[in-house]
Amino acid sequence: MLGAGLLPLGAQTKAKLVSSMRLYVFDCGHIKAMSVTTFGFKEGEVPTRDFIVTCYLVVHPRGTLMWDTGLTPDSALKPDSGVRPLKTQLAEIGYAPADITYLAMSHYHSDHTANANDFASATWIVQTAERDAMFADQPTRIMAQATFSALKNSQTKILMGEDYDVFGDGSAVIKSAPGHTPGHQVLFLKFAKDGNILLAGDLYHFPEEQTLNRFPTFEFNVPQSGKSRAAIDEFLAKTKAMMWISHDLATYNKAKKAPQYYE
Ligand SMILES: [Zn+2]
């Protein structure tokens, strides 16, 4: 009675306390039969036309960070989609949206924002150029404003095209990498056992964008993307981080998925 009585109303008691940082990976959707020319390729230059949509939860001794929120809102998921609700996947490892301390998304495209409204009680970390575009009167394409409208009133940490050390110890750093969208960002993670990982968002979609130097046709600003890619290349070399292209099926297929985790 004593312990329970001291918890604030609505506090999640199941959420795990951790002594070192973890990364959980979720299946948040499937995009099939993409047009490869949309990504700057000729037919046959890439081995697959299918994407995975990944969501990630970082659990740190000082809080939790949700990174990207999926393709389809949980409430709109079709039973035959083969994708389980994000809230179900979170519950299976002991978390509810109310437990999440921070929300950040790589960018505003609708395959990354589907369940964003569920995390409106978290502190939203966003680049100012991205937030401005998200709440502009004229939404750009590949944007679903209804999926993130609740964030307008969230506690927000606005970044001015800068990097941000989420937990203050260098273990989870959001890095500005604009070009795909005005305020696209990536997430650098430094693990005790599993080394350094960079969640690259949509800096690339296919690994061949990197090797063949191609850009999607729907890039917000190609020269800016080129600069971001070069800066991240340099950063990867310096940190020896493994770059995780979030839509890449091959990377996902061999990754640890929740309830397993990186640590
Ligand atoms: Zn995407």
Short mmCIF file of C-alpha atoms and ligand atoms in Angstrom, two decimals:
data_model
loop_
_atom_site.label_atom_id
_atom_site.label_comp_id
_atom_site.label_asym_id
_atom_site.label_seq_id
_atom_site.Cartn_x
_atom_site.Cartn_y
_atom_site.Cartn_z
CA MET A 1 0.00 0.00 0.00
CA LEU A 2 2.73 2.40 1.02
CA GLY A 3 4.71 2.16 -2.25
CA ALA A 4 1.68 2.29 -4.51
CA GLY A 5 0.20 5.22 -2.57
CA LEU A 6 3.27 7.35 -3.24
CA LEU A 7 3.04 7.06 -7.00
CA PRO A 8 1.40 9.92 -8.87
CA LEU A 9 -2.00 9.14 -10.32
CA GLY A 10 -1.70 7.24 -13.58
CA ALA A 11 1.97 6.36 -13.12
CA GLN A 12 2.96 3.21 -14.96
CA THR A 13 4.34 0.70 -12.49
CA LYS A 14 5.26 -1.94 -15.06
CA ALA A 15 7.82 0.18 -16.91
CA LYS A 16 11.26 -1.21 -16.34
CA LEU A 17 14.00 0.68 -14.58
CA VAL A 18 17.23 0.07 -16.43
CA SER A 19 20.84 0.52 -15.37
CA SER A 20 22.13 1.04 -18.91
CA MET A 21 20.57 2.23 -22.17
CA ARG A 22 18.52 -0.13 -24.34
CA LEU A 23 17.06 0.08 -27.83
CA TYR A 24 13.88 -1.79 -28.75
CA VAL A 25 12.91 -2.15 -32.43
CA PHE A 26 9.31 -2.54 -33.65
CA ASP A 27 7.67 -3.48 -36.94
CA CYS A 28 5.54 -0.41 -37.70
CA GLY A 29 4.41 -1.17 -41.25
CA HIS A 30 5.17 -2.56 -44.69
CA ILE A 31 5.34 -0.62 -47.95
CA LYS A 32 5.35 -2.91 -50.97
CA ALA A 33 6.19 -2.54 -54.63
CA MET A 34 7.67 0.97 -54.52
CA SER A 35 8.58 2.67 -57.77
CA VAL A 36 12.38 2.64 -57.81
CA THR A 37 12.54 5.55 -60.26
CA THR A 38 10.97 7.72 -57.51
CA PHE A 39 14.19 7.13 -55.60
CA GLY A 40 16.46 8.01 -58.51
CA PHE A 41 17.15 4.46 -59.75
CA LYS A 42 16.79 2.63 -63.02
CA GLU A 43 14.95 -0.67 -63.01
CA GLY A 44 17.21 -3.43 -61.73
CA GLU A 45 19.60 -1.20 -59.76
CA VAL A 46 18.12 -2.17 -56.40
CA PRO A 47 17.35 -5.73 -55.26
CA THR A 48 13.95 -5.05 -53.65
CA ARG A 49 10.94 -2.79 -54.03
CA ASP A 50 9.70 -3.41 -50.51
CA PHE A 51 10.25 -1.28 -47.42
CA ILE A 52 9.90 -1.98 -43.75
CA VAL A 53 8.73 0.85 -41.50
CA THR A 54 10.52 0.75 -38.16
CA CYS A 55 9.77 2.44 -34.85
CA TYR A 56 12.25 2.50 -32.00
CA LEU A 57 12.12 2.94 -28.24
CA VAL A 58 15.24 4.06 -26.38
CA VAL A 59 15.09 3.25 -22.67
CA HIS A 60 17.68 5.11 -20.62
CA PRO A 61 18.13 5.33 -16.83
CA ARG A 62 16.98 8.98 -17.10
CA GLY A 63 13.90 8.41 -19.26
CA THR A 64 12.54 7.05 -22.51
CA LEU A 65 12.66 8.32 -26.10
CA MET A 66 10.25 7.19 -28.82
CA TRP A 67 11.86 7.59 -32.28
CA ASP A 68 9.40 7.52 -35.22
CA THR A 69 5.80 6.35 -34.86
CA GLY A 70 4.84 4.27 -37.88
CA LEU A 71 2.95 4.10 -41.15
CA THR A 72 -0.66 3.52 -40.07
CA PRO A 73 -2.39 4.74 -36.90
CA ASP A 74 -3.20 1.82 -34.57
CA SER A 75 -6.90 2.66 -34.88
CA ALA A 76 -6.77 2.28 -38.68
CA LEU A 77 -4.76 -0.96 -38.85
CA LYS A 78 -6.42 -3.69 -40.90
CA PRO A 79 -6.39 -7.20 -39.37
CA ASP A 80 -4.82 -8.64 -42.53
CA SER A 81 -1.97 -6.07 -42.62
CA GLY A 82 0.39 -8.37 -40.72
CA VAL A 83 1.30 -5.41 -38.49
CA ARG A 84 0.39 -5.24 -34.82
CA PRO A 85 -0.58 -2.01 -33.08
CA LEU A 86 2.39 -0.04 -31.77
CA LYS A 87 0.65 0.31 -28.39
CA THR A 88 0.35 -3.49 -28.17
CA GLN A 89 4.03 -3.90 -29.02
CA LEU A 90 4.97 -1.32 -26.37
CA ALA A 91 2.71 -2.95 -23.75
CA GLU A 92 4.43 -6.29 -24.34
CA ILE A 93 7.70 -4.83 -23.05
CA GLY A 94 6.00 -2.95 -20.21
CA TYR A 95 5.42 0.53 -21.60
CA ALA A 96 2.42 2.72 -22.36
CA PRO A 97 2.50 6.01 -24.30
CA ALA A 98 2.09 7.87 -20.98
CA ASP A 99 5.45 6.44 -19.83
CA ILE A 100 7.35 8.05 -22.68
CA THR A 101 9.51 11.02 -21.66
CA TYR A 102 10.57 12.25 -25.11
CA LEU A 103 9.21 11.93 -28.64
CA ALA A 104 11.31 12.67 -31.70
CA MET A 105 10.73 11.77 -35.32
CA SER A 106 13.28 11.69 -38.09
CA HIS A 107 10.91 13.83 -40.18
CA TYR A 108 7.28 14.63 -40.93
CA HIS A 109 6.50 12.21 -43.78
CA SER A 110 3.35 10.23 -43.04
CA ASP A 111 5.16 6.87 -42.77
CA HIS A 112 6.92 8.22 -39.65
CA THR A 113 4.14 10.11 -37.85
CA ALA A 114 1.13 7.73 -37.80
CA ASN A 115 0.87 7.32 -34.02
CA ALA A 116 2.45 10.64 -33.01
CA ASN A 117 -0.70 11.92 -31.29
CA ASP A 118 -0.47 9.04 -28.78
CA PHE A 119 2.75 10.58 -27.47
CA ALA A 120 1.49 14.14 -26.98
CA SER A 121 2.20 13.92 -23.23
CA ALA A 122 5.93 13.45 -23.95
CA THR A 123 8.31 16.34 -24.58
CA TRP A 124 8.58 16.65 -28.36
CA ILE A 125 12.08 17.30 -29.72
CA VAL A 126 11.92 18.88 -33.18
CA GLN A 127 13.88 21.18 -35.47
CA THR A 128 12.26 24.58 -35.87
CA ALA A 129 12.18 24.32 -39.70
CA GLU A 130 10.40 20.98 -39.46
CA ARG A 131 7.81 22.20 -36.96
CA ASP A 132 7.09 25.28 -39.09
CA ALA A 133 6.46 23.07 -42.14
CA MET A 134 4.27 20.69 -40.12
CA PHE A 135 1.91 23.40 -38.97
CA ALA A 136 1.95 25.52 -42.14
CA ASP A 137 -1.46 26.44 -43.57
CA GLN A 138 -0.56 24.65 -46.78
CA PRO A 139 0.62 21.13 -45.90
CA THR A 140 3.24 19.70 -48.24
CA ARG A 141 2.81 16.28 -49.82
CA ILE A 142 3.50 13.02 -47.98
CA MET A 143 2.20 14.68 -44.84
CA ALA A 144 -0.78 13.67 -42.67
CA GLN A 145 -1.34 16.60 -40.30
CA ALA A 146 -4.15 14.82 -38.43
CA THR A 147 -1.67 12.19 -37.17
CA PHE A 148 0.44 14.76 -35.31
CA SER A 149 -1.98 17.64 -34.66
CA ALA A 150 -1.94 17.02 -30.87
CA LEU A 151 1.79 17.80 -30.74
CA LYS A 152 1.01 21.47 -31.35
CA ASN A 153 0.29 21.81 -27.62
CA SER A 154 2.96 19.40 -26.36
CA GLN A 155 5.88 20.52 -24.28
CA THR A 156 8.42 21.07 -27.03
CA LYS A 157 12.19 21.33 -27.23
CA ILE A 158 12.77 23.31 -30.40
CA LEU A 159 16.16 22.90 -32.08
CA MET A 160 17.65 25.58 -34.33
CA GLY A 161 19.34 23.29 -36.87
CA GLU A 162 21.54 21.97 -34.06
CA ASP A 163 22.34 18.65 -32.40
CA TYR A 164 20.81 17.72 -29.05
CA ASP A 165 22.10 15.41 -26.30
CA VAL A 166 18.78 13.93 -25.11
CA PHE A 167 19.79 12.50 -21.72
CA GLY A 168 22.79 14.76 -21.09
CA ASP A 169 25.45 12.02 -21.08
CA GLY A 170 26.28 11.72 -24.79
CA SER A 171 24.58 8.33 -25.16
CA ALA A 172 21.65 9.52 -27.31
CA VAL A 173 22.29 12.51 -29.56
CA ILE A 174 19.85 13.85 -32.12
CA LYS A 175 21.81 15.22 -35.07
CA SER A 176 20.48 17.74 -37.54
CA ALA A 177 20.59 16.29 -41.10
CA PRO A 178 18.31 18.47 -43.26
CA GLY A 179 17.49 18.07 -46.95
CA HIS A 180 15.04 15.17 -47.19
CA THR A 181 12.73 17.57 -45.34
CA PRO A 182 13.60 21.03 -43.96
CA GLY A 183 14.38 19.71 -40.47
CA HIS A 184 15.21 16.04 -41.02
CA GLN A 185 17.25 14.57 -38.17
CA VAL A 186 19.04 11.34 -37.26
CA LEU A 187 19.75 9.69 -33.89
CA PHE A 188 23.19 8.61 -32.66
CA LEU A 189 23.20 5.96 -29.91
CA LYS A 190 26.19 4.80 -27.89
CA PHE A 191 25.68 1.42 -26.22
CA ALA A 192 27.71 -0.21 -23.44
CA LYS A 193 27.78 -3.63 -25.16
CA ASP A 194 26.56 -3.26 -28.74
CA GLY A 195 28.69 -0.32 -29.83
CA ASN A 196 27.53 2.78 -31.69
CA ILE A 197 24.44 2.86 -33.89
CA LEU A 198 23.12 5.73 -36.01
CA LEU A 199 19.40 5.59 -36.78
CA ALA A 200 19.50 7.34 -40.15
CA GLY A 201 15.81 8.08 -40.68
CA ASP A 202 15.35 8.71 -44.40
CA LEU A 203 18.80 10.18 -45.07
CA TYR A 204 18.77 7.09 -47.33
CA HIS A 205 16.02 4.58 -48.13
CA PHE A 206 18.05 2.01 -50.06
CA PRO A 207 21.75 1.30 -49.31
CA GLU A 208 22.32 1.83 -53.06
CA GLU A 209 21.50 5.54 -52.66
CA GLN A 210 24.80 5.73 -50.82
CA THR A 211 26.90 3.56 -53.14
CA LEU A 212 25.45 4.98 -56.40
CA ASN A 213 24.98 8.55 -55.06
CA ARG A 214 21.27 8.83 -55.87
CA PHE A 215 18.58 11.01 -54.34
CA PRO A 216 14.81 10.60 -54.19
CA THR A 217 12.85 12.71 -56.68
CA PHE A 218 10.77 14.15 -53.83
CA GLU A 219 13.72 15.49 -51.79
CA PHE A 220 13.03 18.92 -50.24
CA ASN A 221 16.55 20.16 -51.09
CA VAL A 222 19.03 17.86 -52.84
CA PRO A 223 22.20 19.96 -52.31
CA GLN A 224 21.33 20.22 -48.61
CA SER A 225 20.81 16.43 -48.47
CA GLY A 226 24.20 15.97 -50.10
CA LYS A 227 25.83 18.14 -47.43
CA SER A 228 24.04 16.23 -44.65
CA ARG A 229 25.09 12.89 -46.12
CA ALA A 230 28.72 14.04 -46.30
CA ALA A 231 28.66 15.32 -42.71
CA ILE A 232 27.09 12.08 -41.46
CA ASP A 233 29.66 10.03 -43.43
CA GLU A 234 32.41 11.89 -41.60
CA PHE A 235 30.64 11.36 -38.28
CA LEU A 236 30.23 7.63 -38.95
CA ALA A 237 33.92 7.28 -39.72
CA LYS A 238 34.81 9.12 -36.52
CA THR A 239 32.43 7.18 -34.24
CA LYS A 240 32.63 3.82 -36.06
CA ALA A 241 28.85 3.73 -35.75
CA MET A 242 26.75 1.27 -37.72
CA MET A 243 24.29 3.22 -39.88
CA TRP A 244 20.75 1.85 -39.78
CA ILE A 245 18.68 2.87 -42.80
CA SER A 246 15.24 2.67 -41.25
CA HIS A 247 13.37 1.36 -44.32
CA ASP A 248 15.99 -1.21 -45.32
CA LEU A 249 14.54 -4.72 -45.11
CA ALA A 250 17.88 -6.52 -45.06
CA THR A 251 19.02 -4.54 -42.00
CA TYR A 252 15.68 -5.11 -40.26
CA ASN A 253 15.60 -8.83 -41.04
CA LYS A 254 18.88 -9.46 -39.29
CA ALA A 255 18.24 -7.03 -36.41
CA LYS A 256 17.15 -7.84 -32.87
CA LYS A 257 13.46 -7.08 -32.55
CA ALA A 258 11.46 -6.36 -29.37
CA PRO A 259 11.28 -7.96 -26.82
CA GLN A 260 14.99 -8.44 -27.56
CA TYR A 261 17.04 -5.26 -27.37
CA TYR A 262 20.39 -3.62 -28.05
CA GLU A 263 22.24 -2.54 -24.93
ZN ZN B 1 10.05 7.06 -44.73
#
